[in-house]
Coordinates of C-alpha atoms and ligand atoms in Angstrom, one line a residue:
X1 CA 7.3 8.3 -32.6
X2 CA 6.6 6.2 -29.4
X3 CA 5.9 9.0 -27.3
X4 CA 3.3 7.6 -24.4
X5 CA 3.9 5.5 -21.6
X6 CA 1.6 2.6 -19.8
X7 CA 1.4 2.3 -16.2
X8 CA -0.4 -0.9 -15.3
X9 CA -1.9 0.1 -11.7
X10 CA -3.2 -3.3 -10.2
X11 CA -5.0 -2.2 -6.8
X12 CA -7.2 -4.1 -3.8
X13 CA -10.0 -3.7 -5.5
X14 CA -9.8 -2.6 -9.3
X15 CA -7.2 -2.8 -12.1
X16 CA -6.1 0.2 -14.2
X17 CA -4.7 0.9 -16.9
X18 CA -3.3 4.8 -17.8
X19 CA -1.5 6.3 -20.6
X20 CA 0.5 9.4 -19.7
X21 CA 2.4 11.9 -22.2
X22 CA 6.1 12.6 -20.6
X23 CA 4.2 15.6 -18.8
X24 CA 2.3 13.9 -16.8
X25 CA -0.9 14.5 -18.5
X26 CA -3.4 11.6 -18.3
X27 CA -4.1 10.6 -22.1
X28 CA -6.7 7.4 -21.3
X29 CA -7.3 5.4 -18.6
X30 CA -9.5 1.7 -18.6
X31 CA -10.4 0.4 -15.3
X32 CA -12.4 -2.4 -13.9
X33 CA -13.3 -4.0 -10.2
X34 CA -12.5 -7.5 -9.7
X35 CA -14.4 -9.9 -7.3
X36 CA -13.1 -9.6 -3.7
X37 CA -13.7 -13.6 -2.4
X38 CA -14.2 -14.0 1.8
X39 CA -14.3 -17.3 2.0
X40 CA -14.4 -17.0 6.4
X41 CA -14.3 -13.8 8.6
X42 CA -11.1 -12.1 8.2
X43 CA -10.0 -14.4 5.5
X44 CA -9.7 -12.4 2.0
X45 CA -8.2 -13.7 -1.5
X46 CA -8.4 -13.0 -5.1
X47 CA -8.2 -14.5 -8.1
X48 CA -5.3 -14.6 -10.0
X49 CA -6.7 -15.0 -13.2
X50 CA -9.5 -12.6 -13.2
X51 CA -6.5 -10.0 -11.9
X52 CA -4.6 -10.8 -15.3
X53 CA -7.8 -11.3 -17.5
X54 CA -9.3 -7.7 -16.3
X55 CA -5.8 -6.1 -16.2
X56 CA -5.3 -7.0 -19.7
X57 CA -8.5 -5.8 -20.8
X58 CA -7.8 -2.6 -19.5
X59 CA -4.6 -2.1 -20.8
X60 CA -7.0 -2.3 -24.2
X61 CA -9.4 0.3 -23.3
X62 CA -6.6 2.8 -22.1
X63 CA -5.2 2.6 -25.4
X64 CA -8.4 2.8 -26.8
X65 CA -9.9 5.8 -25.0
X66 CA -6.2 7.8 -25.2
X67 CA -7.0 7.4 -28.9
X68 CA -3.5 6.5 -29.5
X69 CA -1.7 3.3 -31.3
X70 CA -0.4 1.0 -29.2
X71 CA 3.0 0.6 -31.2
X72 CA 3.4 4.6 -29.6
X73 CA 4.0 3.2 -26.3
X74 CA 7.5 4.0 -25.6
X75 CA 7.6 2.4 -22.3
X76 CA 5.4 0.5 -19.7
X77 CA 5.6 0.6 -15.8
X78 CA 4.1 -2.0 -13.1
X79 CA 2.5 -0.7 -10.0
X80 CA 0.5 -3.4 -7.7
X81 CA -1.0 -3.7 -4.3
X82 CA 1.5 -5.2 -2.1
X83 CA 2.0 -8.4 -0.1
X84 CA -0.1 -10.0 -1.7
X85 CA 0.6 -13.7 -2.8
X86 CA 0.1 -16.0 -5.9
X87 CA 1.5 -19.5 -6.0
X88 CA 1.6 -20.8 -9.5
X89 CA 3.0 -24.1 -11.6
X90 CA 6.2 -23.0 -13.6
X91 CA 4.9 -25.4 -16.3
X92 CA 1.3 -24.5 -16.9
X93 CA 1.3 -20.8 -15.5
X94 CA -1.9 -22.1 -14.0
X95 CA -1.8 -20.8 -9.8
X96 CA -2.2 -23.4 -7.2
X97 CA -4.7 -21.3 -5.2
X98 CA -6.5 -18.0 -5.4
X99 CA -4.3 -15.1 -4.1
X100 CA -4.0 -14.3 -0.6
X101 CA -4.8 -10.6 -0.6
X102 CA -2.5 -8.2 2.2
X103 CA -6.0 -7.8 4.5
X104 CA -6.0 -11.4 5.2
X105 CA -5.4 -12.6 8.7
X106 CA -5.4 -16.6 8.7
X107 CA -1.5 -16.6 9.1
X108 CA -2.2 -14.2 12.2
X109 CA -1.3 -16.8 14.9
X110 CA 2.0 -18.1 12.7
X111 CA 3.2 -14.0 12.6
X112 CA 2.5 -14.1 16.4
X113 CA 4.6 -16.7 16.7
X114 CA 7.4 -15.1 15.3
X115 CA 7.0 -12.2 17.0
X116 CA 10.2 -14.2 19.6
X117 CA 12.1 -13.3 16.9
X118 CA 11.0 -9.7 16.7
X119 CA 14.7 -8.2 16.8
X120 CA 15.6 -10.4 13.8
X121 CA 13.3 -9.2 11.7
X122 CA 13.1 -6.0 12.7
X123 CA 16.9 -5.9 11.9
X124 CA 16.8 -7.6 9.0
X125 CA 13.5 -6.7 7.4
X126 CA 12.7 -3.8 9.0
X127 CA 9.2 -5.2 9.3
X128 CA 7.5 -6.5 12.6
X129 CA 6.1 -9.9 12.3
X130 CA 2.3 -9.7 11.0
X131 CA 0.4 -11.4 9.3
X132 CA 0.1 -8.9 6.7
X133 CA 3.3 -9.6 5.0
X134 CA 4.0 -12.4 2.3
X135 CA 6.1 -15.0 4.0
X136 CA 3.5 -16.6 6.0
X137 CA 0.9 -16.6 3.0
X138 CA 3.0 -18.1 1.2
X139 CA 4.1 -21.1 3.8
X140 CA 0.3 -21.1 3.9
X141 CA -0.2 -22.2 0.7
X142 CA 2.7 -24.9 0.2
X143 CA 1.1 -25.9 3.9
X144 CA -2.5 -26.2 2.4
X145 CA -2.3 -27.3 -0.8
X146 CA -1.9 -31.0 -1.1
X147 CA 1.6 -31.9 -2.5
X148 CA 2.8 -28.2 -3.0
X149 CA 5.7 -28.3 -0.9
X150 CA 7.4 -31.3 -2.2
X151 CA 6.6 -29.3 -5.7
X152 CA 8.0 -26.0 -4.4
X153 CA 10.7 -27.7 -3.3
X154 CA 11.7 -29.6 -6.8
X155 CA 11.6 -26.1 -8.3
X156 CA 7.7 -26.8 -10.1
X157 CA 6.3 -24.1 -8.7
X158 CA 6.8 -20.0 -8.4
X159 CA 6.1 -17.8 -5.8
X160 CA 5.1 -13.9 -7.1
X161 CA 3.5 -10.6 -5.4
X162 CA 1.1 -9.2 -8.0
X163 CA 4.0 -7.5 -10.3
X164 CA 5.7 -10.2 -10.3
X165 CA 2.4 -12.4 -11.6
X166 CA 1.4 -9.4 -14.2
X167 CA 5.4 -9.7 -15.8
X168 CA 5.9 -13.4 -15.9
X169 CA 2.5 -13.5 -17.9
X170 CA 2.3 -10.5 -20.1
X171 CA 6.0 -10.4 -21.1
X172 CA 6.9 -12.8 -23.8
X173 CA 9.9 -14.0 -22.1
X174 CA 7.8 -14.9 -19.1
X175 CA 10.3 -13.5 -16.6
X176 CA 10.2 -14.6 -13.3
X177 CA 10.9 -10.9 -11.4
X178 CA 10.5 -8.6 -8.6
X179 CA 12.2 -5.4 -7.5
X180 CA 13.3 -4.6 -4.0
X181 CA 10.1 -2.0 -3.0
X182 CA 7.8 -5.1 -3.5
X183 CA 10.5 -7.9 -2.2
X184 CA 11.0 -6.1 0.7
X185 CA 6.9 -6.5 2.0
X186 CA 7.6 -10.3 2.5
X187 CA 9.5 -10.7 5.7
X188 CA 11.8 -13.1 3.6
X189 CA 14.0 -10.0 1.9
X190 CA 17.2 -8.1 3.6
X191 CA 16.8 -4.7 3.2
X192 CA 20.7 -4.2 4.1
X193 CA 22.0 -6.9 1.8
X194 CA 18.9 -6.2 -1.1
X195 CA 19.0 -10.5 -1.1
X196 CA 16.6 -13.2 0.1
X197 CA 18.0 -14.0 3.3
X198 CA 18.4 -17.9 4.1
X199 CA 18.1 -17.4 7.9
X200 CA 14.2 -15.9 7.5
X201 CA 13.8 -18.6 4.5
X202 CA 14.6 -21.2 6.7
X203 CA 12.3 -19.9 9.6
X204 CA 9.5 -19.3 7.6
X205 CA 9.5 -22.4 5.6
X206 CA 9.7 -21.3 2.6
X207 CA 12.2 -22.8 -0.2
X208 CA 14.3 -20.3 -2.1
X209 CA 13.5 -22.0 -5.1
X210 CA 10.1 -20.6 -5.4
X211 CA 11.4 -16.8 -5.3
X212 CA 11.6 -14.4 -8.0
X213 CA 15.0 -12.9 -9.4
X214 CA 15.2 -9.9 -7.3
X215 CA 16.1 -6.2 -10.2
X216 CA 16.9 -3.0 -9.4
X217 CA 12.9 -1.0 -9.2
X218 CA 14.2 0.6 -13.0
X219 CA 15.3 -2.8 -14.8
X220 CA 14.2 -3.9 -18.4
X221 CA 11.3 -6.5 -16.8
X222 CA 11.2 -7.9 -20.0
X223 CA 8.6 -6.7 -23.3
X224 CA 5.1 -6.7 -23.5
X225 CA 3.7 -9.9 -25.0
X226 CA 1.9 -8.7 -28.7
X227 CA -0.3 -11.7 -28.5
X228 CA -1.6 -10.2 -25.9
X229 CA -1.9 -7.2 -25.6
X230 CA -1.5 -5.9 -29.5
X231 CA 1.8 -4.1 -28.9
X232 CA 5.5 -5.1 -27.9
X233 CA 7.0 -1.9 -25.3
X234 CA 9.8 -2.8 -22.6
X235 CA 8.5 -3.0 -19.2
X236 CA 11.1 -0.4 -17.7
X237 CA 9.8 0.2 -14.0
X238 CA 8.4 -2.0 -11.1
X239 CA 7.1 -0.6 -7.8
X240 CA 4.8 -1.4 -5.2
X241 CA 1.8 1.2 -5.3
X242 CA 3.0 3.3 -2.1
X243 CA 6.8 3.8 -3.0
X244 CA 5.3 4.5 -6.6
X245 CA 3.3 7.3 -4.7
X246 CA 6.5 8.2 -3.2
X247 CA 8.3 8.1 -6.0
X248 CA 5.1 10.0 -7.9
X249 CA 5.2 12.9 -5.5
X250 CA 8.5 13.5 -5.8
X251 CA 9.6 12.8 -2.6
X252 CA 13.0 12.0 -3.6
X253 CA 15.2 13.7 -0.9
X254 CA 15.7 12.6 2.6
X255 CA 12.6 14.1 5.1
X256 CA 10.2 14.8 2.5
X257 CA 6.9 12.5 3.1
X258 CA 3.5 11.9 1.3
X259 CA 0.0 10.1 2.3
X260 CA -2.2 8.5 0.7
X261 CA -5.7 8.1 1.8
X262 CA -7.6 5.2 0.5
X263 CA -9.0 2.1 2.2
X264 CA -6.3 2.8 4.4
X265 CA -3.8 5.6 4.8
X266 CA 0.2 5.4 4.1
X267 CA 2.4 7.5 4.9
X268 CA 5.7 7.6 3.6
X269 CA 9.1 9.2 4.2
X270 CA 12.1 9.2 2.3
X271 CA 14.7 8.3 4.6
X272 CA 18.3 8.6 2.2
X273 CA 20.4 5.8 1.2
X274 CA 20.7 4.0 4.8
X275 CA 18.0 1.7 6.4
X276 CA 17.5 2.9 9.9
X277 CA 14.7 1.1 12.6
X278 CA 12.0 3.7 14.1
X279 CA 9.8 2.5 16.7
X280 CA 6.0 1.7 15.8
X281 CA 6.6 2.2 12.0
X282 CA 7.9 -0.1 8.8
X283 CA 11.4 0.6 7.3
X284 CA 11.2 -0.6 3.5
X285 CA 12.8 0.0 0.4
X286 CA 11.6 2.9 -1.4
X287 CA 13.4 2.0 -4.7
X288 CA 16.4 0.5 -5.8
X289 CA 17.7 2.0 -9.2
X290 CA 20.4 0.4 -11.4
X291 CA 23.8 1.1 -10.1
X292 CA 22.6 3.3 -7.2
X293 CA 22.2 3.0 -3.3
X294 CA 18.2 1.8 -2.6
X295 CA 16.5 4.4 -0.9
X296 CA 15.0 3.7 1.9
X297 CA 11.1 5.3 3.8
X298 CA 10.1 4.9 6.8
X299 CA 6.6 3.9 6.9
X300 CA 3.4 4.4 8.7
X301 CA 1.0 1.7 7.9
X302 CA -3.0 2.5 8.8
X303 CA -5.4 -0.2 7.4
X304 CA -8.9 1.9 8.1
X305 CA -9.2 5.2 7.1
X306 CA -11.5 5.9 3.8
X307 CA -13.0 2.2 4.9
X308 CA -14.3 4.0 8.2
X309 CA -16.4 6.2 5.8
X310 CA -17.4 3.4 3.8
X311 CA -18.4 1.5 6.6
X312 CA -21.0 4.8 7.9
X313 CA -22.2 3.9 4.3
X314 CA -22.9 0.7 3.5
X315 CA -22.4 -1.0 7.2
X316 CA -24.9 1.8 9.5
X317 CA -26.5 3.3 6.1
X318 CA -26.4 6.5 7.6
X319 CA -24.6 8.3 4.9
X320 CA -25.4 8.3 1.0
X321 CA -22.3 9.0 -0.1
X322 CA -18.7 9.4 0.8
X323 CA -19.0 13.1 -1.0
X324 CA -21.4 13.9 1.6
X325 CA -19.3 13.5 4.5
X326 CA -17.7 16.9 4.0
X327 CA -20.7 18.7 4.5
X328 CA -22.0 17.0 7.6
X329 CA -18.4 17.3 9.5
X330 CA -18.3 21.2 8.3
X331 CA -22.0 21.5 9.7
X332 CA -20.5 21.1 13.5
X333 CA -18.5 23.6 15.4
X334 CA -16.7 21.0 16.4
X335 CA -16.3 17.2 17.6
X336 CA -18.6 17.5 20.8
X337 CA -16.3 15.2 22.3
X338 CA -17.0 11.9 20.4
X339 CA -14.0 10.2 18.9
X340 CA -13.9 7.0 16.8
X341 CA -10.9 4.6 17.2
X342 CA -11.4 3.1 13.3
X343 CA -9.7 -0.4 14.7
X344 CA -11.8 -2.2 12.8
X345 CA -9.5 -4.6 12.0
X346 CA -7.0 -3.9 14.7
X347 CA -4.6 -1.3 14.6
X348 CA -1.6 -1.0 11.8
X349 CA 1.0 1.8 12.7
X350 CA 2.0 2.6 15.4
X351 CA 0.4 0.3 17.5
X352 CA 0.6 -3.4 15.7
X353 CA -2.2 -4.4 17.8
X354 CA -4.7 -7.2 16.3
X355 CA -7.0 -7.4 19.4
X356 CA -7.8 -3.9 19.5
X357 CA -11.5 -3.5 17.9
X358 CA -13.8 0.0 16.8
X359 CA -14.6 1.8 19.6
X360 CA -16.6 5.2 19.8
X361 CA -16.7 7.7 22.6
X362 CA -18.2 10.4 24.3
X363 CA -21.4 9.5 23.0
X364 CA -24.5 12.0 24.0
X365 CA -28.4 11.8 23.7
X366 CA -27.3 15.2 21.4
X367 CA -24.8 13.1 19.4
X368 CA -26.4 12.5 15.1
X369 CA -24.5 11.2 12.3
X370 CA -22.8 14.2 11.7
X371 CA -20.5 13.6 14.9
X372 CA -20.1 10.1 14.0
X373 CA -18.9 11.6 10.1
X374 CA -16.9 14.0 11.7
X375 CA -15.3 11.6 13.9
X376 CA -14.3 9.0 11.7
X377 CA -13.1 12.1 9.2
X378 CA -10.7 13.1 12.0
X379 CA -9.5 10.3 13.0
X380 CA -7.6 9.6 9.6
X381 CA -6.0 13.0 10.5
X382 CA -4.9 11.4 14.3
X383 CA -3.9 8.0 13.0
X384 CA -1.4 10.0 10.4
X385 CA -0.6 12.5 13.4
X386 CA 0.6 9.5 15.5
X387 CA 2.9 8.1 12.7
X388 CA 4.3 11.5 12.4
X389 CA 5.3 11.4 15.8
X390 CA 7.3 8.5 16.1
X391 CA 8.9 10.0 12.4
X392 CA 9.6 13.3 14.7
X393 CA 10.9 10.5 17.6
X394 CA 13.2 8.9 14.7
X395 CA 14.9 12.0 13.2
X396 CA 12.2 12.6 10.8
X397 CA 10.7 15.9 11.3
X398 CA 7.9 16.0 8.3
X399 CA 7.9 19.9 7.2
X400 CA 4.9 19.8 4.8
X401 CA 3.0 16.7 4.0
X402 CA 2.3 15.9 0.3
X403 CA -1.2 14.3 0.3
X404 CA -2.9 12.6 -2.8
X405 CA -6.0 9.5 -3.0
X406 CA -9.4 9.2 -2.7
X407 CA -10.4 10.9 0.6
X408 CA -8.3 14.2 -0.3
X409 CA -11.0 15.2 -2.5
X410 CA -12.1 15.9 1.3
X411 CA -10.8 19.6 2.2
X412 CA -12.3 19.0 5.7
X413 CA -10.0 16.3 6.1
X414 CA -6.3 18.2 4.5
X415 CA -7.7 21.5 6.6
X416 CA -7.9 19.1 9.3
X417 CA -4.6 17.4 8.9
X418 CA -2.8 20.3 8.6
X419 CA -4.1 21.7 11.6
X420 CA -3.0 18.7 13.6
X421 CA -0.3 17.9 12.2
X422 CA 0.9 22.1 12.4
X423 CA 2.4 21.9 8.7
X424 CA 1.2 22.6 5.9
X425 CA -0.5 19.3 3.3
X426 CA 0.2 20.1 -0.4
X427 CA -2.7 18.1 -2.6
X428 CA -1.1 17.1 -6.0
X429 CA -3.2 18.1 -9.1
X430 CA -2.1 14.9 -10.5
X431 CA -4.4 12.5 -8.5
X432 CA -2.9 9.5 -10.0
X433 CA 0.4 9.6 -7.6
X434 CA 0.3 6.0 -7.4
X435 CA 0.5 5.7 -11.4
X436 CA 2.4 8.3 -12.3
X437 CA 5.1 7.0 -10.5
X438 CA 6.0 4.2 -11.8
X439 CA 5.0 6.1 -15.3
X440 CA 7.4 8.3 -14.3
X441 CA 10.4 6.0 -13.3
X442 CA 9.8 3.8 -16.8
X443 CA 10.0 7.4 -18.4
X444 CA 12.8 7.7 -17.1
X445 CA 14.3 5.3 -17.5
X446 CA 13.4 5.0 -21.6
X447 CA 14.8 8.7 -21.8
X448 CA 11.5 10.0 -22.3
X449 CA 11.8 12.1 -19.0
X450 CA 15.6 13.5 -18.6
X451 CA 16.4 13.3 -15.2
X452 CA 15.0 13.8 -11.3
X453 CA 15.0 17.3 -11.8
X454 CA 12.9 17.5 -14.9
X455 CA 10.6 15.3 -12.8
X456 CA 10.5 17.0 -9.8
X457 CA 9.5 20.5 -12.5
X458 CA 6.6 18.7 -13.8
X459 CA 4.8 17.9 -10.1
X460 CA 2.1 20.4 -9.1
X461 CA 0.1 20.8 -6.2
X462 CA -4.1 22.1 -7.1
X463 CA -4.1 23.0 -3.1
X464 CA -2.3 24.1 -0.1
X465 CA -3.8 24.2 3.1
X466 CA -2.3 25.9 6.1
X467 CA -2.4 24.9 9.8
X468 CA -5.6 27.3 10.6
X469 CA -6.2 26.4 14.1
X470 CA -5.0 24.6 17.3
X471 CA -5.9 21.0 17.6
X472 CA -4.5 20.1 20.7
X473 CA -6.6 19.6 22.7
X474 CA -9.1 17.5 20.2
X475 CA -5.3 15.5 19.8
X476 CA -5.4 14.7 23.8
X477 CA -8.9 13.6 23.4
X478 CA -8.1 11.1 20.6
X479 CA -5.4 9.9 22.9
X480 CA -7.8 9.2 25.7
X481 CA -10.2 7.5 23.2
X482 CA -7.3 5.1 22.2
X483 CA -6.1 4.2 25.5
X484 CA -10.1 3.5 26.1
X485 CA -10.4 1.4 23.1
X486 CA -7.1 -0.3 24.0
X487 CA -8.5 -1.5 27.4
X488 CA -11.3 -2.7 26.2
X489 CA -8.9 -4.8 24.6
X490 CA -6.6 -5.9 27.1
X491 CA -9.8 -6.8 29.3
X492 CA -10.9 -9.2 26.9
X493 CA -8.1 -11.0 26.3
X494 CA -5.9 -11.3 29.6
X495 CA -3.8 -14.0 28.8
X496 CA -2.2 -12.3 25.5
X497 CA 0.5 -10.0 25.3
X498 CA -0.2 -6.0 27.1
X499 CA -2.4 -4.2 24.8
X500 CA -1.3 -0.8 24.0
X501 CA 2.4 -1.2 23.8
X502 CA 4.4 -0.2 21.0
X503 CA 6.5 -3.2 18.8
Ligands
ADP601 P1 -8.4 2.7 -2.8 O1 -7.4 3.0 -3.9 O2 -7.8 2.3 -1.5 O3 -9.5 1.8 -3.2 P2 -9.3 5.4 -3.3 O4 -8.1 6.2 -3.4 O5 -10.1 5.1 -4.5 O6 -9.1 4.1 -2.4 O7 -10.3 6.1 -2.2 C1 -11.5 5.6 -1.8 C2 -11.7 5.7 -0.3 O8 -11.8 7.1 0.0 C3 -12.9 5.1 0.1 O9 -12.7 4.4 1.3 C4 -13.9 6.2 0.4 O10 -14.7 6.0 1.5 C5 -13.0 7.4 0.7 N1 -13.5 8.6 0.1 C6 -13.8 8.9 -1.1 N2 -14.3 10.2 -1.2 C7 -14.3 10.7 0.0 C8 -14.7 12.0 0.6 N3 -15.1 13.0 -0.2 N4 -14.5 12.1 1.9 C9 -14.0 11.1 2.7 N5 -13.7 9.9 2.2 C10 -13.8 9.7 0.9

């Protein structure tokens, strides 16, 4: 009986492999980090063949530690980090230059200059220009590499996000695919018209030849190469790894929102069948699935959050552990007035501000490490509190907040959330969001899972925390600490657009 299904869950900074049962219940998992390359400040890439090499391996040790055979996988599913770019020859499979990961900002001043065309995109893509998306990496690379345009151009060479790198080389037919959650992170991709638009092709500089086919989020991706990988399963689901959390937390119906707290923090909302523009925040494509409207989420993207604690860690050294941080926050009354502004590599949602740097206030001769934990701990809580505001702005009024990733294991931080946010945050008892969602959707889709309501029985929360206490005023303070750390900003750099406003 092929009863299990694979999620491949290929992260920032490790790949994963888990089997889940139809329930949800995690059966094996194999994970391994992958070298993160910083070849000059700001500039980040991997490499695409250490991603597949690793990724394969552990699809092998999930099978391995789930104790299962491999020909029992009904079904497998593709999550990935998003934005992130590989160029590669259509005739070798060999790639032209090391992926440029999502963090990377050397197409910053090529996204600024796009930024005249803001409405377009905005309408269009429901992105703002940044250098965060695709497009520009990839003009990047035709730009750099000697003789890769002329290539691109004669149809030698293809252009992937991670999914679509993982499914052209683990399925034997080496499809050449993406889905719309993933296509629609690359400032090149209509989110009205689910096509690659010619218009943004054109002023990007990118060739349409180089693009993937674009499937609906639930199409048969192709199967599983058995050379590789021992078994032959259909790849039934694509999505990138925050609609998969979406989609994983069973946020299916219009208003009902998750966050994830990693690295960074994401917050999602499922916004119904019809893309809409709110002020400060993404629109993307949730998920398109076969024969249905996409559905679209609003999104709030913050790129320091769990980094801030990691920075207090390895940067100042003056914290052991990120497990630790509870217990130094809960040993204060309160903040004591000093807020952090995390901007330590600008500001994502809903500022879209790359000048802006880390800036702490309020600082006393009384102030320790615990303020500065504390601090940092609660501003992930403002940063999602801000998002949430322009959602509230935009006709999205988040009820109860659905809260999974590796900084939840924090109930400092979900107490502290709710309290700011005045809702309650549901923690799932399935940790793996990200993976079980696109588990879930190749379920699914294989028949192994009946339909969204079957889902939508099997997802659990392991905590509920209410709004306890009022956090207004702490709110106002963070707001002061902003405008402070946006003109700091400003003062630095006169000549460049006014800090502080909203895209
Ligand atoms: P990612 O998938 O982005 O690598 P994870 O979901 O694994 O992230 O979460 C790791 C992040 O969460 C790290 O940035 C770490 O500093 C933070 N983190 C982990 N445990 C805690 C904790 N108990 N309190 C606060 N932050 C934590």
């Amino acid at each position: 009986m092929k009863n299990y299904i694979l999620s491949i869950d290929q992260g920032t900074t490790s790949c994963r492999a888990i089997i889940f049962d139809k329930s949800g219940k995690t059966l094996g998992v194999g994970q391994m980090e992958f070298q993160q390359i910083f070849p000059k400040p700001s500039w980040v890439e991997h490499n695409p063949s250490e991603i597949l090499a690793k990724q394969i391996e552990c699809i092998k040790d999930a099978v391995k530690n789930a104790g299962i055979k491999a020909e029992e996988i009904a079904c497998v599913g593709v999550t990935n980090q998003r934005e992130t770019t590989v160029v590669w020859e259509k005739a070798t499979g060999k790639p032209i230059y090391n992926a440029i990961v999502w963090q990377c900002r050397r197409t910053k001043d090529f996204a600024d200059s796009l930024k005249e065309k803001m409405e377009l995109f905005r309408l269009k893509t429901g992105l703002v220009p940044d250098a965060y998306f695709s497009g520009p990496k990839i003009r990047w690379i035709l730009d750099n590499v000697p003789g890769a345009r002329a290539r691109a151009e004669k149809g030698e060479l293809c252009f992937g996000t991670i999914d679509t790198w993982l499914i052209w080389n683990l399925t034997k037919e080496k499809n050449h695919a993406t889905e719309g959650s993933n296509a629609s992170r690359t400032m090149l991709f209509n989110i009205n018209t689910m096509e690659w638009d010619d218009e943004l092709l054109a002023l990007i500089d990118v060739p349409k030849a180089v693009l993937p086919k674009v499937l609906p989020s639930n199409a048969d991706f192709g199967t599983t190469n058995k050379e590789l990988l021992g078994f032959e399963a259909p790849i039934l689901a694509n999505l990138g790894d925050q609609q998969a959390a979406l989609f994983g937390q069973c946020c299916l119906d219009e208003g009902m929102a998750k966050c994830t707290y990693g690295t960074g923090s994401f917050l999602l909302a499922n916004i119904g069948a019809k893309p809409r523009l709110a002020k400060g925040l993404l629109t993307t494509v949730g998920w398109q699935l076969a024969g249905k409207a996409p559905a679209y989420a609003f999104e709030g993207a913050i790129f320091i959050a769990g980094a801030a604690i990691q920075w207090l860690r390895d940067g100042l050294a003056i914290i052991e552990s990120s497990t630790e941080s509870e217990a130094l926050a809960k040993s204060l009354p309160s903040n004591e007035g000093v807020y952090f502004v995390p901007a330590l590599v600008g500001l994502g949602s809903p500022w879209w501000n790359s000048d802006v740097r880390g800036t702490i206030v309020g600082i006393t001769r009384g102030t320790t490490r615990a303020h500065l934990v504390r601090a940092a701990l609660e501003a992930m809580a403002y940063q999602v509190a801000d998002v949430a505001e322009d959602m509230k702005a935009n006709g999205i009024s988040i009820k109860e907040l659905r809260v999974d990733g590796g900084a939840t294991k924090n109930e400092f931080l979900v107490q502290f959330q709710a309290d700011v946010l005045k809702v309650p945050v549901l923690r799932a008892s399935n940790v793996e969001s990200t993976a079980w969602g696109v588990a879930a959707l190749a379920g699914m889709t294989a028949g192994l899972i009946k339909d969204e309501a079957e889902l939508d029985s099997l997802w659990q929360k392991d905590l509920k925390l209410s709004p306890a206490e009022d956090k207004a005023e702490q709110y106002g303070g963070w707001q002061a600490a902003l405008k402070a750390a946006f003109a700091c900003a400003e003062a630095q750099t006169p000549c460049k657009e006014k800090a502080c406003s909203k895209s």
